[in-house]
Amino acid sequence: MTTKKSPTRSRTDTAPTGMSKGLTSYGDSGFSLFLRKAFIKGAGYTDRALDRPVIGITNTGSAYNPCHGNAPQLIEAVKRGVLMAGGLPMDFPTISIHESFAAPTSMFLRNLMSMDTEELLRAQPMDAVVLIGGCDKTVPAQLMGAASAGLPAIQLITGSMLTGSHRSERVGACTDCRRYWAKFRAEEIDEEEVADVNNQLVASVGTCSVMGTASTMACVAEALGMTVPGGASPPAVTADRIRIAEQTGFQAVEMAKNGLTIDKILTEKAFENAMRVLLSIAGSTNGIVHLTAIAGRMGLELDLKALDRMGRETPVLVDLKPSGQHYMEDFHHAGGMATLLRELKPLLHLDALTVTGRTLGEELEAQGPGFKQDVVRPFNNPIYPSGAIAVLEGNLAPEGSIIKASAANAKLMEHEGRAVVFENAADLAARIDSPDLDVTADDVLVLKNIGPKGAPGMPEAGYLPIPLKLAKAGVKDMVRISDGRMSGTAFGTIVLHVTPESAVGGPLAYVQNGDRIRLSVSQRKLDLLVSAEELARRAKANPVKVPTAGRGYRKLFLDTVTQADKGVDFDFLRAEKMTGTFPRSK
Ligand code: FES
């Protein structure tokens, strides 16, 4: 029998919680609650259910997003956990973005997803929220939105896909996608084989199986303290992943009861732990942009010089593709983040709080001792000693650029060469495979206009293909420079995020064919060997026209997007006041 209660009373009449939060404005709050309850009862809820703490669950399942293909199972398990802990689960849809199904690029939509997430967290009544994300841009967007909304929030990762097998070779997206495509371009494999491998690269639903951006952000989310312990690594289709989902639901209710809001977790120490982890896993360079954007929502600016210093004292310990040899499911079998954090202990802030209400150090202690495995190296026997990601400065990138040194060719990291310039992505596509292209393996490929405003959306086009005639001759790597990003699954001697970008008149805009460029990773320098006077002359002769748009989201994007060093967030979404910088070396 249903208990009858006043439909206009909340669990407490003092601080609105649950269904009484954020009432719709009708000028009469009693009526607003009365109406809300009347409508939700249309779905069969009782007052007893509606009196519980409300836990929102973002449903990012979408037919366009196979990386979130397990969302229905995850939501079911989260709901179970919420109900076990005495809460009321309420799932609701938000934007979902997949890398291969978003034009012009998923990054163009990340900030839109963060706004959608933030505003729905604010507009709908909930005491805490479970954020279900996985594909590259979804976790950053959700953490950005939740950071601004300020509620208790907990991240649930969808988990990585399984690996496949192609003619007995283990394969997984997307490092192997690129490798096989490069073989096809170089005519090392034929159409039949490239079609065969296409069936094997993505063996199940879930996120890319290497240390690309999705896996990087999963590890970063756990290092931030935003997932339950062990939340980063279970593959999407495993029982472990479902158990994590149930725990996440349970924990969300505890967070709601204890008022564990996101600002208590996303502290300066948490961001430093996350950056440390990003460097130790040789994570995706995109992770730096996303972490910068999330921190910007909390009032913290990225200090590029300090990031470089932190890189120099952080060894790469995780042996995953593209820098190493294993896949995400191997990392999980090796103990996942606990195995890594145990090794990194001396470099971490162990007193940083996590979603469990306990500190990172306490959670690590609770995981017990490690065991023998070969995916995470001991601290004193790293896979790469330090500087997985290096920050480069110089007259070509006055406000910085980065290179993933651990995925680069050691021979090319000290290199001077002749610039072969492409004005934009279309120019690159039109000429890169031309037999007439004037290019040698010692040249430096330069691509302009793929920065935040240039493309727009800073697409992952920084992984310029090796010109066809050189690829066929066996050239595997060249120095490549752009103001764009690169997929975390890619590899090569590739300088990215050149800031300021060419579309706003950064020096990159004025590089010409035949100019000499010098890259020195050891000295952290990227220089265009052209005088300041000559660059000023070129800028005057050919001034840059900054891109604009007449209407819609594109206009909002072009008018307000910031540069890479500010996380490519919209300027009006960052914290109103910046209160500090990160990382600060320990
Ligand atoms: Fe979704 Fe790689 S495409 S994680």
Coordinates of C-alpha atoms and ligand atoms in Angstrom, one line a residue:
M1 CA 0.0 0.0 0.0
T2 CA 1.3 3.5 -0.9
T3 CA 2.0 5.8 2.0
K4 CA 0.2 9.2 1.6
K5 CA 2.2 12.3 2.2
S6 CA 1.9 16.0 1.5
P7 CA 3.1 16.4 -2.1
T8 CA 4.5 19.8 -1.3
R9 CA 6.9 18.7 1.5
S10 CA 10.5 17.7 0.9
R11 CA 12.5 15.4 3.2
T12 CA 13.6 18.4 5.2
D13 CA 12.1 21.8 4.9
T14 CA 15.4 23.6 5.5
A15 CA 17.8 22.8 2.6
P16 CA 16.1 21.6 -0.5
T17 CA 17.3 18.1 -1.5
G18 CA 16.1 15.4 -3.9
M19 CA 13.0 16.2 -5.8
S20 CA 12.7 19.6 -4.0
K21 CA 15.9 20.9 -5.5
G22 CA 15.9 23.5 -8.3
L23 CA 12.2 24.0 -8.5
T24 CA 10.7 25.3 -11.8
S25 CA 9.6 28.9 -11.4
Y26 CA 5.9 29.3 -11.3
G27 CA 5.9 32.0 -8.6
D28 CA 4.7 29.5 -6.0
S29 CA 7.3 26.9 -4.8
G30 CA 4.7 24.7 -3.1
F31 CA 2.8 24.5 -6.4
S32 CA 6.1 23.8 -8.3
L33 CA 6.8 20.8 -6.1
F34 CA 3.2 19.6 -6.3
L35 CA 3.3 19.8 -10.1
R36 CA 6.7 18.1 -10.3
K37 CA 5.5 15.2 -8.1
A38 CA 2.3 14.9 -10.0
F39 CA 4.2 14.4 -13.3
I40 CA 6.8 12.0 -12.0
K41 CA 4.0 9.9 -10.4
G42 CA 2.7 9.6 -13.9
A43 CA 5.7 7.2 -14.3
G44 CA 4.5 5.2 -11.4
Y45 CA 6.7 6.5 -8.6
T46 CA 5.6 6.5 -4.9
D47 CA 6.3 9.2 -2.3
R48 CA 8.6 6.8 -0.6
A49 CA 10.8 6.5 -3.7
L50 CA 10.6 10.3 -4.2
D51 CA 11.8 11.0 -0.7
R52 CA 15.1 9.3 -1.3
P53 CA 18.3 11.2 -2.4
V54 CA 18.1 11.5 -6.1
I55 CA 21.1 10.3 -8.1
G56 CA 21.3 11.5 -11.7
I57 CA 22.9 9.2 -14.3
T58 CA 24.0 10.7 -17.6
N59 CA 23.0 8.3 -20.4
T60 CA 25.5 8.8 -23.2
G61 CA 24.5 5.6 -25.0
S62 CA 24.0 6.3 -28.8
A63 CA 23.9 4.2 -31.9
Y64 CA 26.6 6.6 -33.2
N65 CA 28.9 5.8 -30.3
P66 CA 30.1 2.1 -30.1
C67 CA 32.6 3.2 -27.5
H68 CA 29.6 3.6 -25.2
G69 CA 27.8 0.5 -26.5
N70 CA 27.6 -1.0 -23.0
A71 CA 25.8 2.0 -21.6
P72 CA 22.5 0.1 -21.0
Q73 CA 24.3 -2.6 -18.9
L74 CA 26.2 0.1 -17.0
I75 CA 23.1 2.1 -16.2
E76 CA 21.3 -1.1 -14.9
A77 CA 24.2 -1.8 -12.6
V78 CA 24.5 1.8 -11.4
K79 CA 20.8 1.8 -10.6
R80 CA 21.3 -1.4 -8.6
G81 CA 24.0 0.2 -6.6
V82 CA 22.0 3.4 -6.0
L83 CA 19.0 1.4 -4.8
M84 CA 21.1 -0.7 -2.5
A85 CA 22.4 2.4 -0.9
G86 CA 18.9 3.9 -0.5
G87 CA 18.9 6.4 -3.3
L88 CA 16.6 7.0 -6.3
P89 CA 18.4 6.6 -9.7
M90 CA 17.2 8.9 -12.5
D91 CA 19.0 8.4 -15.8
F92 CA 18.8 11.1 -18.4
P93 CA 20.3 11.7 -21.9
T94 CA 23.0 14.1 -22.8
I95 CA 25.0 14.6 -25.9
S96 CA 27.3 11.7 -26.8
I97 CA 30.3 12.2 -29.1
H98 CA 32.3 9.5 -30.9
E99 CA 35.6 10.3 -32.6
S100 CA 34.7 8.9 -36.0
F101 CA 31.2 10.2 -36.2
A102 CA 31.7 13.9 -35.5
A103 CA 32.4 16.4 -38.2
P104 CA 34.5 18.4 -38.5
T105 CA 36.0 16.9 -35.4
S106 CA 34.8 15.7 -32.0
M107 CA 36.8 18.5 -30.3
F108 CA 34.5 21.0 -32.0
L109 CA 31.7 19.6 -29.9
R110 CA 33.5 18.9 -26.6
N111 CA 32.6 22.3 -25.1
L112 CA 29.0 21.9 -26.3
M113 CA 28.8 18.6 -24.4
S114 CA 30.3 20.2 -21.3
M115 CA 27.7 23.0 -21.4
D116 CA 24.9 20.4 -21.9
T117 CA 26.2 18.4 -19.0
E118 CA 26.6 21.4 -16.7
E119 CA 23.2 22.9 -17.4
L120 CA 21.3 19.6 -17.1
L121 CA 23.1 18.9 -13.8
R122 CA 22.0 22.3 -12.6
A123 CA 18.5 22.4 -14.1
Q124 CA 17.3 18.9 -13.0
P125 CA 16.9 17.9 -9.3
M126 CA 19.7 15.6 -8.2
D127 CA 21.8 15.3 -5.1
A128 CA 24.7 13.6 -6.9
V129 CA 25.5 12.5 -10.4
V130 CA 27.1 9.5 -12.1
L131 CA 28.8 10.6 -15.3
I132 CA 29.1 7.7 -17.8
G133 CA 31.7 8.5 -20.3
G134 CA 34.5 6.8 -22.2
C135 CA 35.2 8.0 -25.8
D136 CA 37.9 10.6 -26.0
K137 CA 35.9 13.9 -25.6
T138 CA 33.1 12.6 -23.3
V139 CA 35.1 12.2 -20.1
P140 CA 36.7 15.7 -20.4
A141 CA 33.4 17.3 -21.3
Q142 CA 31.6 15.6 -18.3
L143 CA 34.4 16.6 -15.9
M144 CA 34.4 20.1 -17.2
G145 CA 30.6 20.4 -16.9
A146 CA 30.5 18.8 -13.5
A147 CA 33.3 20.9 -12.2
S148 CA 31.3 24.0 -13.1
A149 CA 28.0 22.7 -11.8
G150 CA 29.6 21.9 -8.4
L151 CA 27.5 18.9 -7.3
P152 CA 28.8 15.7 -5.8
A153 CA 29.9 13.9 -9.0
I154 CA 31.5 10.5 -9.8
Q155 CA 32.9 9.3 -13.1
L156 CA 32.1 5.9 -14.5
I157 CA 34.3 4.9 -17.5
T158 CA 32.7 2.7 -20.1
G159 CA 35.9 0.7 -20.4
S160 CA 38.2 -0.4 -23.3
M161 CA 37.3 -2.7 -26.1
L162 CA 38.8 -6.2 -26.4
T163 CA 41.7 -6.8 -28.8
G164 CA 41.2 -8.8 -32.1
S165 CA 43.4 -11.1 -34.1
H166 CA 44.4 -10.6 -37.7
R167 CA 46.1 -13.6 -39.2
S168 CA 47.3 -14.6 -35.8
E169 CA 48.6 -11.1 -34.9
R170 CA 46.9 -9.3 -32.0
V171 CA 45.4 -6.0 -33.1
G172 CA 43.4 -3.2 -31.5
A173 CA 42.2 0.3 -32.3
C174 CA 43.6 2.6 -33.1
T175 CA 47.4 2.3 -33.2
D176 CA 47.1 -0.8 -35.4
C177 CA 44.5 1.0 -37.6
R178 CA 47.2 3.6 -38.4
R179 CA 49.9 1.0 -38.8
Y180 CA 47.9 -1.1 -41.3
W181 CA 46.7 1.9 -43.2
A182 CA 50.3 3.1 -43.5
K183 CA 51.2 -0.4 -44.8
F184 CA 48.4 -0.2 -47.3
R185 CA 49.5 3.3 -48.5
A186 CA 53.0 2.0 -48.9
E187 CA 51.6 -0.9 -51.0
E188 CA 53.0 -3.5 -48.5
I189 CA 49.5 -5.0 -48.1
D190 CA 46.7 -5.3 -50.7
E191 CA 43.0 -4.3 -50.6
E192 CA 41.9 -7.8 -49.5
E193 CA 44.1 -7.7 -46.4
V194 CA 43.2 -4.2 -45.5
A195 CA 39.5 -5.2 -45.7
D196 CA 40.2 -8.3 -43.5
V197 CA 42.0 -6.3 -40.8
N198 CA 39.1 -3.8 -40.8
N199 CA 36.9 -6.5 -39.3
Q200 CA 39.4 -7.3 -36.5
L201 CA 40.6 -3.9 -35.2
V202 CA 37.6 -3.3 -33.0
A203 CA 36.7 -6.6 -31.5
S204 CA 33.9 -5.4 -29.1
V205 CA 32.2 -2.3 -27.9
G206 CA 34.3 -0.1 -25.7
T207 CA 37.0 2.5 -26.1
C208 CA 40.3 2.2 -28.0
S209 CA 42.4 -0.5 -26.6
V210 CA 45.8 1.3 -26.4
M211 CA 47.0 4.3 -24.3
G212 CA 45.1 6.8 -26.5
T213 CA 43.1 9.7 -25.3
A214 CA 40.2 7.6 -23.9
S215 CA 42.5 5.3 -21.8
T216 CA 44.6 8.3 -20.8
M217 CA 41.5 10.2 -19.6
A218 CA 40.3 7.0 -17.8
C219 CA 43.6 6.9 -15.9
V220 CA 43.5 10.6 -15.3
A221 CA 40.0 10.4 -13.9
E222 CA 41.0 7.8 -11.4
A223 CA 44.2 9.7 -10.5
L224 CA 42.0 12.8 -9.9
G225 CA 40.1 10.8 -7.4
M226 CA 37.0 11.0 -9.5
T227 CA 36.3 7.2 -9.9
V228 CA 36.0 4.4 -7.4
P229 CA 39.4 2.7 -6.9
G230 CA 40.2 0.5 -9.9
G231 CA 37.6 2.4 -12.1
A232 CA 40.0 3.1 -15.0
S233 CA 41.0 -0.2 -16.4
P234 CA 38.3 -3.0 -16.6
P235 CA 37.4 -3.6 -20.3
A236 CA 33.9 -2.7 -21.3
V237 CA 32.4 -6.2 -21.6
T238 CA 33.8 -7.7 -18.4
A239 CA 32.1 -8.5 -15.1
D240 CA 34.7 -6.3 -13.4
R241 CA 33.3 -3.3 -15.4
I242 CA 29.8 -4.1 -14.3
R243 CA 30.9 -4.4 -10.7
I244 CA 32.6 -1.0 -10.9
A245 CA 29.3 0.4 -12.2
E246 CA 27.4 -1.0 -9.2
Q247 CA 30.0 0.3 -6.8
T248 CA 29.8 3.7 -8.5
G249 CA 26.0 3.9 -8.0
F250 CA 26.4 2.9 -4.3
Q251 CA 29.2 5.5 -3.8
A252 CA 27.2 8.3 -5.5
V253 CA 24.5 7.9 -2.7
E254 CA 27.2 8.1 0.0
M255 CA 28.6 11.2 -1.6
A256 CA 25.1 12.8 -1.7
K257 CA 24.5 12.0 2.0
N258 CA 27.9 13.4 3.0
G259 CA 27.9 16.4 0.7
L260 CA 31.1 15.4 -0.9
T261 CA 31.0 18.0 -3.7
I262 CA 33.4 18.0 -6.6
D263 CA 35.5 21.0 -5.4
K264 CA 36.7 19.0 -2.5
I265 CA 38.2 16.4 -4.9
L266 CA 39.3 18.5 -7.8
T267 CA 42.1 20.4 -5.9
E268 CA 45.5 21.5 -7.0
K269 CA 46.9 18.3 -5.5
A270 CA 44.5 16.2 -7.5
F271 CA 45.5 17.9 -10.8
E272 CA 49.2 17.4 -10.0
N273 CA 48.6 13.7 -9.3
A274 CA 46.7 13.4 -12.6
M275 CA 49.4 15.2 -14.6
R276 CA 52.0 12.9 -13.0
V277 CA 50.0 9.9 -14.0
L278 CA 49.6 11.2 -17.5
L279 CA 53.3 11.5 -17.9
S280 CA 54.1 8.1 -16.4
I281 CA 51.7 6.3 -18.8
A282 CA 53.1 8.3 -21.8
G283 CA 49.5 9.4 -22.2
S284 CA 47.9 11.2 -25.0
T285 CA 49.0 14.8 -25.6
N286 CA 45.2 15.5 -25.8
G287 CA 45.1 14.7 -22.2
I288 CA 47.1 17.8 -21.4
V289 CA 44.6 20.0 -23.3
H290 CA 41.7 18.4 -21.5
L291 CA 43.3 18.5 -18.0
T292 CA 44.0 22.2 -18.6
A293 CA 40.4 22.8 -19.5
I294 CA 39.1 20.9 -16.4
A295 CA 41.5 22.8 -14.1
G296 CA 40.5 26.0 -15.8
R297 CA 37.0 25.4 -14.6
M298 CA 38.4 25.2 -11.0
G299 CA 40.4 28.4 -11.4
L300 CA 43.8 26.8 -12.1
E301 CA 46.0 27.7 -15.0
L302 CA 48.5 25.3 -16.6
D303 CA 52.1 26.3 -16.2
L304 CA 53.8 24.8 -19.3
K305 CA 57.3 25.3 -17.9
A306 CA 56.4 23.4 -14.7
L307 CA 54.8 20.7 -16.8
D308 CA 58.1 20.2 -18.6
R309 CA 59.9 20.1 -15.3
M310 CA 57.5 17.5 -14.0
G311 CA 58.0 15.5 -17.2
R312 CA 61.8 15.5 -16.7
E313 CA 61.4 13.9 -13.3
T314 CA 58.7 11.4 -14.2
P315 CA 59.6 8.0 -15.7
V316 CA 57.4 6.2 -18.1
L317 CA 56.3 3.0 -16.4
V318 CA 53.4 1.7 -18.4
D319 CA 54.3 -0.4 -21.4
L320 CA 51.3 0.1 -23.6
K321 CA 51.0 1.0 -27.3
P322 CA 51.6 3.4 -28.9
S323 CA 54.8 4.0 -26.8
G324 CA 55.1 0.3 -25.7
Q325 CA 53.7 -3.1 -26.6
H326 CA 50.7 -4.0 -24.5
Y327 CA 47.0 -3.2 -24.6
M328 CA 44.6 -1.8 -22.0
E329 CA 43.2 -5.2 -21.0
D330 CA 46.8 -6.3 -20.1
F331 CA 47.1 -3.2 -17.9
H332 CA 43.9 -4.3 -16.2
H333 CA 45.2 -7.9 -15.7
A334 CA 48.4 -6.4 -14.3
G335 CA 46.4 -4.7 -11.5
G336 CA 45.5 -1.5 -13.3
M337 CA 46.0 1.9 -11.6
A338 CA 46.9 0.4 -8.2
T339 CA 50.0 -1.2 -9.7
L340 CA 51.0 2.1 -11.2
L341 CA 50.2 4.3 -8.3
R342 CA 52.2 2.0 -6.0
E343 CA 55.3 2.7 -8.1
L344 CA 54.6 6.4 -8.3
K345 CA 54.0 6.8 -4.6
P346 CA 57.0 9.0 -3.8
L347 CA 55.8 11.5 -6.5
L348 CA 52.2 11.6 -5.5
H349 CA 50.1 13.7 -3.1
L350 CA 48.7 10.7 -1.2
D351 CA 46.5 13.0 1.0
A352 CA 44.3 14.0 -2.0
L353 CA 40.7 13.1 -1.4
T354 CA 38.8 10.8 -3.6
V355 CA 35.1 10.1 -4.3
T356 CA 35.1 7.4 -1.5
G357 CA 35.7 10.1 1.1
R358 CA 39.1 8.5 1.7
T359 CA 42.5 9.7 0.4
L360 CA 44.4 8.3 -2.5
G361 CA 47.0 6.9 -0.1
E362 CA 44.3 5.2 2.1
E363 CA 42.7 3.6 -1.0
L364 CA 46.1 2.5 -2.2
E365 CA 46.9 0.9 1.2
A366 CA 43.5 -0.9 1.0
Q367 CA 44.5 -2.5 -2.3
G368 CA 47.2 -4.5 -0.6
P369 CA 50.5 -5.5 -2.1
G370 CA 51.3 -5.8 -5.8
F371 CA 52.2 -9.0 -7.7
K372 CA 54.5 -10.0 -10.5
Q373 CA 53.5 -8.7 -13.8
D374 CA 55.2 -7.2 -16.9
V375 CA 53.0 -4.3 -18.0
V376 CA 53.9 -1.7 -15.3
R377 CA 57.7 -1.4 -14.8
P378 CA 59.3 -0.7 -11.4
F379 CA 60.2 2.9 -10.7
N380 CA 63.9 2.2 -11.1
N381 CA 63.6 0.3 -14.4
P382 CA 61.4 2.5 -16.5
I383 CA 60.5 1.9 -20.1
Y384 CA 61.5 5.5 -20.9
P385 CA 63.5 7.4 -18.2
S386 CA 61.8 10.8 -18.3
G387 CA 60.3 13.5 -20.5
A388 CA 57.6 11.4 -22.3
I389 CA 56.0 14.7 -23.2
A390 CA 58.3 17.7 -23.7
V391 CA 57.3 21.4 -23.9
L392 CA 59.1 23.3 -26.7
E393 CA 59.4 27.0 -27.1
G394 CA 61.1 29.3 -29.6
N395 CA 60.2 31.8 -32.2
L396 CA 57.9 29.4 -34.0
A397 CA 55.9 28.7 -30.9
P398 CA 56.3 31.7 -28.5
E399 CA 53.6 30.4 -26.2
G400 CA 54.6 26.8 -26.4
S401 CA 54.2 23.6 -28.3
I402 CA 54.6 20.0 -27.3
I403 CA 56.1 16.7 -28.6
K404 CA 55.4 13.2 -27.3
A405 CA 59.1 12.3 -27.2
S406 CA 58.3 8.7 -26.1
A407 CA 56.5 8.0 -29.3
A408 CA 59.1 9.9 -31.5
N409 CA 62.1 8.8 -33.4
A410 CA 65.2 9.4 -31.3
K411 CA 67.3 10.2 -34.4
L412 CA 64.9 13.0 -35.5
M413 CA 64.6 14.7 -32.1
E414 CA 67.7 16.9 -32.9
H415 CA 67.0 17.9 -36.5
E416 CA 67.3 20.8 -38.9
G417 CA 65.5 20.7 -42.2
R418 CA 63.8 22.6 -45.0
A419 CA 60.1 23.4 -44.5
V420 CA 57.6 21.9 -46.9
V421 CA 54.4 23.9 -46.1
F422 CA 50.8 23.0 -46.5
E423 CA 48.4 26.0 -46.0
N424 CA 45.5 23.9 -44.5
A425 CA 44.1 20.4 -44.4
A426 CA 42.6 20.6 -47.9
D427 CA 45.9 21.7 -49.3
L428 CA 47.6 18.8 -47.6
A429 CA 45.0 16.3 -48.9
A430 CA 45.4 17.7 -52.5
R431 CA 49.2 17.6 -52.6
I432 CA 50.7 15.1 -50.1
D433 CA 50.5 12.1 -52.5
S434 CA 51.5 14.0 -55.6
P435 CA 54.6 12.5 -57.4
D436 CA 55.6 16.2 -58.1
L437 CA 55.8 17.2 -54.4
D438 CA 59.2 18.6 -53.8
V439 CA 60.1 16.7 -50.6
T440 CA 62.8 14.5 -49.1
A441 CA 63.0 12.5 -45.9
D442 CA 65.1 15.2 -44.3
D443 CA 62.5 17.9 -44.8
V444 CA 60.1 19.2 -42.1
L445 CA 56.4 19.0 -43.0
V446 CA 54.5 22.0 -41.8
L447 CA 50.6 22.1 -41.7
K448 CA 48.9 25.5 -40.9
N449 CA 45.3 26.3 -39.9
I450 CA 44.4 23.2 -37.9
G451 CA 44.4 25.0 -34.5
P452 CA 41.4 25.8 -32.3
K453 CA 40.0 28.5 -34.7
G454 CA 41.7 27.4 -37.9
A455 CA 39.9 24.2 -38.8
P456 CA 37.9 24.9 -36.5
G457 CA 38.1 22.7 -33.5
M458 CA 41.7 21.7 -33.5
P459 CA 41.3 18.4 -35.3
E460 CA 43.6 15.4 -34.9
A461 CA 45.2 16.2 -38.2
G462 CA 48.7 16.8 -36.7
Y463 CA 49.7 13.2 -37.6
L464 CA 50.6 14.2 -41.2
P465 CA 50.9 11.2 -43.5
I466 CA 54.3 10.5 -44.9
P467 CA 54.2 11.7 -48.6
L468 CA 53.3 8.7 -50.7
K469 CA 56.5 8.6 -52.7
L470 CA 58.6 8.6 -49.5
A471 CA 56.3 6.0 -47.9
K472 CA 56.8 3.8 -50.8
A473 CA 60.5 4.2 -50.5
G474 CA 60.3 3.0 -47.0
V475 CA 60.3 6.3 -45.0
K476 CA 58.5 5.7 -41.7
D477 CA 58.9 9.0 -39.9
M478 CA 59.7 12.7 -40.5
V479 CA 59.6 15.8 -38.4
R480 CA 56.0 17.2 -38.7
I481 CA 54.8 20.4 -37.2
S482 CA 51.3 21.9 -36.8
D483 CA 49.0 23.9 -34.6
G484 CA 46.6 20.9 -34.4
R485 CA 46.3 17.8 -32.2
M486 CA 47.1 14.2 -32.8
S487 CA 45.3 11.1 -31.7
G488 CA 46.8 9.5 -28.6
T489 CA 47.1 6.3 -30.6
A490 CA 49.5 7.9 -33.1
F491 CA 53.3 7.9 -33.1
G492 CA 56.1 9.8 -34.8
T493 CA 58.3 12.9 -34.4
I494 CA 55.4 15.2 -34.3
V495 CA 55.3 18.7 -32.9
L496 CA 51.7 19.7 -31.9
H497 CA 49.7 22.5 -30.3
V498 CA 51.9 25.3 -31.7
T499 CA 50.7 28.4 -29.9
P500 CA 49.5 31.0 -31.0
E501 CA 47.9 29.1 -33.9
S502 CA 48.4 30.3 -37.5
A503 CA 44.7 31.3 -37.9
V504 CA 45.1 34.1 -35.3
G505 CA 48.5 35.3 -36.7
G506 CA 51.0 33.2 -34.8
P507 CA 54.4 32.9 -36.5
L508 CA 53.4 29.6 -38.0
A509 CA 51.2 31.5 -40.4
Y510 CA 54.3 33.1 -42.0
V511 CA 56.4 30.0 -42.6
Q512 CA 57.2 29.5 -46.3
N513 CA 58.5 26.6 -48.4
G514 CA 62.2 26.4 -48.1
D515 CA 62.6 28.1 -44.7
R516 CA 64.9 26.2 -42.4
I517 CA 63.4 24.9 -39.1
R518 CA 65.4 23.6 -36.2
L519 CA 64.0 21.2 -33.6
S520 CA 66.0 20.4 -30.5
V521 CA 64.1 18.3 -28.0
S522 CA 67.1 18.2 -25.6
Q523 CA 67.1 22.0 -25.5
R524 CA 63.3 22.2 -25.7
K525 CA 63.5 24.5 -28.7
L526 CA 61.5 24.9 -31.9
D527 CA 63.0 27.7 -34.1
L528 CA 62.2 29.1 -37.5
L529 CA 65.5 30.3 -38.8
V530 CA 64.1 33.4 -40.3
S531 CA 64.7 36.9 -38.9
A532 CA 62.1 38.8 -36.9
E533 CA 62.3 41.6 -39.5
E534 CA 61.5 39.2 -42.3
L535 CA 58.6 37.6 -40.4
A536 CA 57.2 41.1 -39.7
R537 CA 57.5 41.9 -43.4
R538 CA 55.6 38.8 -44.3
A539 CA 52.9 39.5 -41.7
K540 CA 52.4 43.0 -43.1
A541 CA 52.3 41.8 -46.7
N542 CA 49.8 39.0 -46.0
P543 CA 47.9 39.8 -42.9
V544 CA 45.9 36.9 -41.4
K545 CA 42.1 37.1 -41.5
V546 CA 40.9 35.5 -38.3
P547 CA 38.0 33.1 -39.0
T548 CA 34.4 34.1 -38.1
A549 CA 30.9 32.8 -38.6
G550 CA 27.5 34.4 -39.0
R551 CA 25.5 32.4 -36.6
G552 CA 24.9 29.4 -34.4
Y553 CA 27.3 27.3 -32.4
R554 CA 30.1 27.8 -34.9
K555 CA 29.9 31.6 -34.2
L556 CA 30.0 31.0 -30.5
F557 CA 32.9 28.6 -31.0
L558 CA 35.0 31.0 -33.1
D559 CA 34.2 34.1 -31.0
T560 CA 35.1 32.5 -27.7
V561 CA 37.4 29.6 -28.0
T562 CA 40.8 29.9 -26.3
Q563 CA 44.2 28.6 -27.4
A564 CA 45.7 25.2 -26.5
D565 CA 47.5 26.6 -23.5
K566 CA 44.1 27.4 -22.0
G567 CA 42.6 24.1 -22.8
V568 CA 40.6 25.2 -25.9
D569 CA 37.7 25.9 -23.6
F570 CA 35.4 28.8 -24.2
D571 CA 36.6 31.9 -22.4
F572 CA 33.3 32.5 -20.7
L573 CA 33.2 28.9 -19.3
R574 CA 36.4 29.1 -17.4
A575 CA 36.4 30.1 -13.7
E576 CA 35.7 33.7 -13.2
K577 CA 38.8 34.1 -11.2
M578 CA 42.1 32.2 -11.6
T579 CA 43.5 31.4 -8.2
G580 CA 46.7 29.4 -8.9
T581 CA 48.7 27.4 -11.4
F582 CA 49.5 23.7 -11.8
P583 CA 51.5 21.6 -11.7
R584 CA 53.9 22.6 -9.0
S585 CA 56.8 20.2 -8.9
K586 CA 56.9 18.4 -5.5
Ligands
FES1 FE1 36.1 6.1 -28.9 FE2 38.8 5.7 -29.6 S1 37.1 6.2 -30.9 S2 37.9 5.8 -27.7

